[in-house]
XYZ file of C-alpha atoms in Angstrom:
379
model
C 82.162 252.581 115.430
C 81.137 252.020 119.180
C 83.792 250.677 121.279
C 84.308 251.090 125.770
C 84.897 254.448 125.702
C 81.828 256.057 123.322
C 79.276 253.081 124.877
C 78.750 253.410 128.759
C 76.899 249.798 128.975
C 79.420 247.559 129.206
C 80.459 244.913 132.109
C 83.133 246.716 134.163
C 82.935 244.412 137.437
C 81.340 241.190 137.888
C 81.267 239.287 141.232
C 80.938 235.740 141.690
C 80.063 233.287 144.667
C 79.773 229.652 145.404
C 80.195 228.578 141.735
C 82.267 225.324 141.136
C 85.901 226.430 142.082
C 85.134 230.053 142.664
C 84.235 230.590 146.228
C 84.256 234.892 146.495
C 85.913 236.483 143.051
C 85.732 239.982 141.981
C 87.057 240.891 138.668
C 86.820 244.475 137.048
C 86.951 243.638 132.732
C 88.202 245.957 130.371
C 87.275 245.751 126.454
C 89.468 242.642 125.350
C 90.435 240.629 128.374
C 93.314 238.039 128.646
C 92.766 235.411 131.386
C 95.985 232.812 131.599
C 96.338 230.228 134.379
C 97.627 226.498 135.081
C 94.911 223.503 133.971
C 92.291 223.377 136.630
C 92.836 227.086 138.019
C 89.304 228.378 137.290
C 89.667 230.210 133.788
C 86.419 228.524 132.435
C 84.726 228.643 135.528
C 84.525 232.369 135.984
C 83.365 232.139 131.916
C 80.848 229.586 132.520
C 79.139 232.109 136.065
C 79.158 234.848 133.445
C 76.979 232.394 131.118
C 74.839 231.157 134.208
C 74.202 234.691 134.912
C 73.244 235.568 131.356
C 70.697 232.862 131.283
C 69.531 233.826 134.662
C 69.235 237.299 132.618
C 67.521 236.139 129.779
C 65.303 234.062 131.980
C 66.598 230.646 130.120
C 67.632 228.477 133.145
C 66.353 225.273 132.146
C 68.939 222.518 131.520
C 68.837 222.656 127.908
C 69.482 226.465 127.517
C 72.395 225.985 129.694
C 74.627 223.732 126.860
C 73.660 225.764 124.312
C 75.439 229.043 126.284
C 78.998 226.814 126.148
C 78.450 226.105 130.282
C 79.404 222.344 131.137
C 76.339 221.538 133.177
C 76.914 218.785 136.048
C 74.281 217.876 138.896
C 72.993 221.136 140.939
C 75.368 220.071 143.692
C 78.266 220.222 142.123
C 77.441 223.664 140.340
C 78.030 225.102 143.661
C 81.792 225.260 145.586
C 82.480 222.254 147.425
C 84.917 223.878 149.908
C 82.103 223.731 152.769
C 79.103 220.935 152.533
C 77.051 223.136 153.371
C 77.573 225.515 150.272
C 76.066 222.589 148.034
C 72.614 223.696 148.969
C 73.681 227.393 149.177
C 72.619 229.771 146.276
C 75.319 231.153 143.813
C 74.981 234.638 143.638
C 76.153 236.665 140.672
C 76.884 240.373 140.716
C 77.724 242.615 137.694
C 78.191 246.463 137.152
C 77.661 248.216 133.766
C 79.831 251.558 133.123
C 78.065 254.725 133.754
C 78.201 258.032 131.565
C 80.013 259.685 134.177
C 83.489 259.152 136.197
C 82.152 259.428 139.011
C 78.646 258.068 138.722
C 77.843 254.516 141.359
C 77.893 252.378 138.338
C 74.489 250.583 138.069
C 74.279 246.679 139.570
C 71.973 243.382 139.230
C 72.396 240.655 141.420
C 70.854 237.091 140.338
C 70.944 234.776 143.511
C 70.335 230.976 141.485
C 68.953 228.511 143.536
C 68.317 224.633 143.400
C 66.784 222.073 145.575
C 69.527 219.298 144.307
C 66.122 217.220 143.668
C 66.028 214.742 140.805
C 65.057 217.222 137.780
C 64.847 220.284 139.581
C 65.409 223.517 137.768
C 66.992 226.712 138.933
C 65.726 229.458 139.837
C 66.304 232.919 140.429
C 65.397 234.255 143.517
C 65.345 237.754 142.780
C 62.376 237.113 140.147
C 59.259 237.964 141.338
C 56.772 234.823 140.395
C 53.263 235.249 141.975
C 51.542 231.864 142.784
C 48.949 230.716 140.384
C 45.735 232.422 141.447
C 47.352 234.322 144.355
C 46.005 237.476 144.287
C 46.629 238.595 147.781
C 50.501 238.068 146.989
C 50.691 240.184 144.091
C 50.603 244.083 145.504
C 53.731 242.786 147.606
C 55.536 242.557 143.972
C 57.630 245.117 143.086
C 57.031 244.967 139.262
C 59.928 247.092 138.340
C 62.855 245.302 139.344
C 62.104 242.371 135.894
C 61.809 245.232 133.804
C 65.063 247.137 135.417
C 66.948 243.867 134.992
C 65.749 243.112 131.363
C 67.440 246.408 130.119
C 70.341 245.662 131.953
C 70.860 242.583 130.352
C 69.998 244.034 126.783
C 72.012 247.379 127.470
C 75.204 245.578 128.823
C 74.785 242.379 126.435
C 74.544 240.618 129.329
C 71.688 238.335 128.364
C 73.515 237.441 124.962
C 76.211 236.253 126.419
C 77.619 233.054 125.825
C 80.928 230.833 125.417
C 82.101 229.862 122.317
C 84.505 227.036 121.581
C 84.602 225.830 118.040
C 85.322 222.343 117.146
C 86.948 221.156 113.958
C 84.129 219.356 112.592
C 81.635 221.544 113.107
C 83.704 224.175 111.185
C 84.391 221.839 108.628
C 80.526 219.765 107.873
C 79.195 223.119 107.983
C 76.222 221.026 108.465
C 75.205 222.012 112.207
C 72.448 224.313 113.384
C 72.494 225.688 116.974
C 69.650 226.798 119.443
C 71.621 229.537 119.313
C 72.219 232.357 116.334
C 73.962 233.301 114.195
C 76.434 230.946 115.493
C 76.413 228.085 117.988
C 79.173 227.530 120.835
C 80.820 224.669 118.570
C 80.683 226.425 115.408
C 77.474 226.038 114.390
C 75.818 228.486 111.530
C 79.072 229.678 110.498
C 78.423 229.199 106.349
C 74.726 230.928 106.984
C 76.732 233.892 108.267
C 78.786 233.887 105.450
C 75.584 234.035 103.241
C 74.483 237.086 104.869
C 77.473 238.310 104.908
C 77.812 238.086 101.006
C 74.436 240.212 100.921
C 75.626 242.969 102.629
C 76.850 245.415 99.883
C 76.477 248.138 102.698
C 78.296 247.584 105.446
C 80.573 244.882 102.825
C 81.313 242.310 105.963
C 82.567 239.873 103.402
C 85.414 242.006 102.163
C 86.425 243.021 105.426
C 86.780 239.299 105.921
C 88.896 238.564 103.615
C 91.116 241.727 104.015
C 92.154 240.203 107.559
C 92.257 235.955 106.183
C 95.457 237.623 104.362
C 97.303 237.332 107.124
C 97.815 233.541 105.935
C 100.108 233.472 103.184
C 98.784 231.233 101.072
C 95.226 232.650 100.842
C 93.913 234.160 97.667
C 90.150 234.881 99.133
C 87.371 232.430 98.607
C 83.914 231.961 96.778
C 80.553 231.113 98.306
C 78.784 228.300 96.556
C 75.538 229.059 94.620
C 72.586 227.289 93.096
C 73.297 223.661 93.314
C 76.086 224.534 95.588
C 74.140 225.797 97.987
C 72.784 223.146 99.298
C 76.319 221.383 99.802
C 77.588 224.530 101.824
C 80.692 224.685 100.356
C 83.165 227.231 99.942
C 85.796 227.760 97.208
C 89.014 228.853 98.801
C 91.698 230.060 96.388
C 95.884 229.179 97.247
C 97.512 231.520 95.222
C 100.735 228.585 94.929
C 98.272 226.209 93.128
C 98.453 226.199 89.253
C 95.146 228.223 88.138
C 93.597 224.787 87.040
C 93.745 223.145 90.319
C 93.627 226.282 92.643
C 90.231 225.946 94.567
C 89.529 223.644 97.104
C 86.581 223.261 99.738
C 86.293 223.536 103.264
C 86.869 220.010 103.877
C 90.487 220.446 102.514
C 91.325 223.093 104.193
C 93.878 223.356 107.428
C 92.158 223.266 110.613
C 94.138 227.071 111.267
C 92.437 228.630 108.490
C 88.774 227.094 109.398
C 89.259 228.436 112.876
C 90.617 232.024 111.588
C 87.357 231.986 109.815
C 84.926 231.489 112.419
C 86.169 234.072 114.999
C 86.696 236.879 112.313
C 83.229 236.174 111.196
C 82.348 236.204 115.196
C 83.877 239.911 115.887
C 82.976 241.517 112.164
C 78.991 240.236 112.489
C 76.524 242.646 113.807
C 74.544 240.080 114.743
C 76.783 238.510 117.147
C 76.739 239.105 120.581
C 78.355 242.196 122.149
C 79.783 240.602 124.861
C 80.705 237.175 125.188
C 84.120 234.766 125.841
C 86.373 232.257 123.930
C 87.254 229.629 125.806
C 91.476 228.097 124.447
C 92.230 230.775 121.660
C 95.182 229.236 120.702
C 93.817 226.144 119.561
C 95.086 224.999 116.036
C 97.020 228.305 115.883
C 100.797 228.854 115.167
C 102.576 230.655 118.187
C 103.064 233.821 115.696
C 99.662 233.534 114.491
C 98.259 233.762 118.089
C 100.246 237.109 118.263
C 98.965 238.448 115.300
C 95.589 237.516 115.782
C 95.459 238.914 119.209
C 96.287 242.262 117.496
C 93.742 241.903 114.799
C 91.067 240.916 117.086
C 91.883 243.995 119.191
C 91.239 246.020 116.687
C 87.937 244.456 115.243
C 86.592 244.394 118.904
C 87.294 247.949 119.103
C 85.921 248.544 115.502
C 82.515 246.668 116.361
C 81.560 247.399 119.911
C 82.831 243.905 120.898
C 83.616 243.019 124.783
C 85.188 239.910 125.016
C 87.027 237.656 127.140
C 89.434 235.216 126.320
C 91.254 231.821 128.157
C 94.579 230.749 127.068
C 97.492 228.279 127.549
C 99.980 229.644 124.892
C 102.180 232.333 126.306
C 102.343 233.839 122.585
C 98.982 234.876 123.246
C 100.231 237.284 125.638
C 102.639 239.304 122.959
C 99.287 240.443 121.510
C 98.413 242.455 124.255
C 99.001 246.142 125.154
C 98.936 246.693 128.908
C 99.402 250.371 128.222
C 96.321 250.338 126.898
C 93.344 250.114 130.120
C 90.628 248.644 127.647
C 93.542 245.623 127.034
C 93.497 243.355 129.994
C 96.058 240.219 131.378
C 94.859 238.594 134.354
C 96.557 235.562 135.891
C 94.172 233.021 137.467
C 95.387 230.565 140.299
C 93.527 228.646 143.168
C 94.749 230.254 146.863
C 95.662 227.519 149.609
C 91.991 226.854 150.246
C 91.423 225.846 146.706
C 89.584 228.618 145.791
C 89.595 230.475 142.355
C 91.653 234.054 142.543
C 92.176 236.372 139.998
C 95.306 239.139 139.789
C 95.345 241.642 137.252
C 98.693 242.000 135.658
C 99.170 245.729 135.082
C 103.019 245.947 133.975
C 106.069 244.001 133.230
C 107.381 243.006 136.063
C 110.776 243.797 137.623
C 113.680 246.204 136.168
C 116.918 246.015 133.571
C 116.603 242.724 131.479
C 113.317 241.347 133.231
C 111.304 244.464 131.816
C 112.504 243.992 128.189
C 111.205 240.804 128.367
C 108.244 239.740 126.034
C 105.282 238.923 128.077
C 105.580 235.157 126.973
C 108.936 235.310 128.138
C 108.277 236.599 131.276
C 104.872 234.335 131.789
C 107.565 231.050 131.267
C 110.075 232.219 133.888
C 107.394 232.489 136.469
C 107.735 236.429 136.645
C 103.899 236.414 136.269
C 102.646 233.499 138.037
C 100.261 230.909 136.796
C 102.163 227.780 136.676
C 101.658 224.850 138.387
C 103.889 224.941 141.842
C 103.944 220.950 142.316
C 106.931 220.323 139.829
């Protein structure tokens, strides 16, 4: 199965300016990346540049296509960092490298510079695009008609252009009503029991079963049924608790525990081919047991490694942290905090800290006494 080190296209360093809280950020991503911070630090915000840049990359800009990639869109103004005036009318430029074949290639680069006029209704625009005026022939041999095409299999290669943030909601997971611009599954949740349909189809690659292998890890979980025929149009599913007497043991997805709806959804999200590559998960923890963060940090490892996922997480609960390996480069912890000026900084966390008793610490334990930073200072 494809994972960082067979598949030389993924994002190894992005760099962001003038967006929201981030005024200069450079961040080099591994496979499965960690990023842990106080409320307010930035952790979104470097998620929601990578999503402006996608757009930028799948030439979606328009207001619209901009919700539907998970970014929470304000006025053009305040897209920009607010440090300086000035910068509200500046362009927020967006940088990413792809790995190369080689060590020691110059790993390859596109740079989207997004522009608005802060007009009522204006859209954004990359100024990097070529766009000829309408009947302006004189412009065009000044057009270099490569660069589009260069960028466009950048953006497919790297997964770049697929690339969006996805934060499930409990209703959407549970209704399994909701259809999304997006597919196979929408930021919220959206599409999730249509995957599961295709999912069942697949007597190939058998998605399903692997599925249900890994929704073992809850104890009370005897595997499920897909509704068909007249069930099929009420999108239900039939989940089994192997306590419950055999008479009363299924119940749908509007039953179910929140936990086991949102276990569901991000399995589906790494196992599915037709998922994006690359893309982040904005408050992992939610609705998950502090042991169940651990071991789902481990199992998602594993599944991103299995199917060529790159992914990057944002989390509050320190448990989240016991599920990573920072022996292992393709695992990555970085600690996000805002500098004196305000501005959005990143530091990668590359070992335990300190010697003795601090190094034996748990990574949770160490992230609550301070020993890694990202807490709030003010009390």
């Amino acid at each position: 199965m494809p994972n960082l080190h067979t598949v030389t296209a993924a994002i190894q360093k992005i760099i962001i300016r003038n967006f929201k809280s981030i005024y200069d950020l450079e961040i080099e991503l591994g496979r499965f990346n960690v990023l842990v911070g106080a409320n307010g630090s930035g952790k979104s915000n470097i998620l929601e540049a990578i999503a402006f840049g996608a757009a930028a990359a799948a030439e979606k800009l328009d207001h619209e296509f901009l919700g539907s990639r998970g970014i929470r869109y304000t006025e053009p103004p305040l897209m920009r960092s607010g440090f300086e005036l000035d910068h509200t009318e500046k362009p927020i430029e967006l940088r990413f490298f792809r790995t190369t074949p080689t060590p020691h290639s110059e790993p390859e680069s596109v740079t989207y510079r997004l522009a608005n006029s802060n007009k009522p209704y204006a859209k954004w625009m990359d100024m990097d695009r070529p766009e000829p005026e309408s009947g302006s022939i004189a412009q065009e041999p000044e057009i270099d008609y490569k660069l589009p095409f260069q960028r466009a299999s950048f953006g497919r290669l790297t997964g770049l252009s697929s690339f969006i943030i996805f934060s499930p909601e409990e209703s959407a997971l549970r209704k399994f009503e909701e259809e999304s611009q997006i597919l196979p599954l929408g930021v919220k949740g959206e599409g999730l029991f249509k995957l599961l349909k295709v999912f069942s189809r697949d007597t190939v690659h058998r998605p399903l079963e692997e599925l249900i292998n890994h929704l073992r890890i809850l104890d009370w979980f005897d595997g499920f049924d897909i509704g068909n025929g007249a069930m099929e149009a009420e999108r239900k599913l039939n989940i089994r608790d192997r306590y419950l007497d055999d008479a009363l043991a299924y119940f749908d997805q509007r039953s179910a525990n929140e936990g086991f709806l949102y276990l569901l959804f991000y399995l589906s999200l790494f196992i599915s081919k037709d998922t994006p590559s690359f893309f982040g998960i904005d408050n992992i923890e939610v609705a998950f047991n502090p042991k169940l963060c651990t071991k789902l940090m481990l199992v998602l490892n594993e599944l991103s490694l299995r199917h060529g996922k790159q992914v990057i997480f944002t989390t509050h609960n320190p448990a989240v942290l016991d599920g990573i390996n920072l022996h292992d480069d393709s695992q990555r912890l970085f600690v996000v905090d805002r500098n004196i000026r305000g501005h959005t900084k990143v530091k990668r966390i590359r070992h335990k800290p300190g010697n003795g008793a601090e190094a034996s610490l748990k990574l949770s334990e160490a992230f609550m006494k301070g020993y890694l930073g990202g807490l709030p200072k003010n009390f």
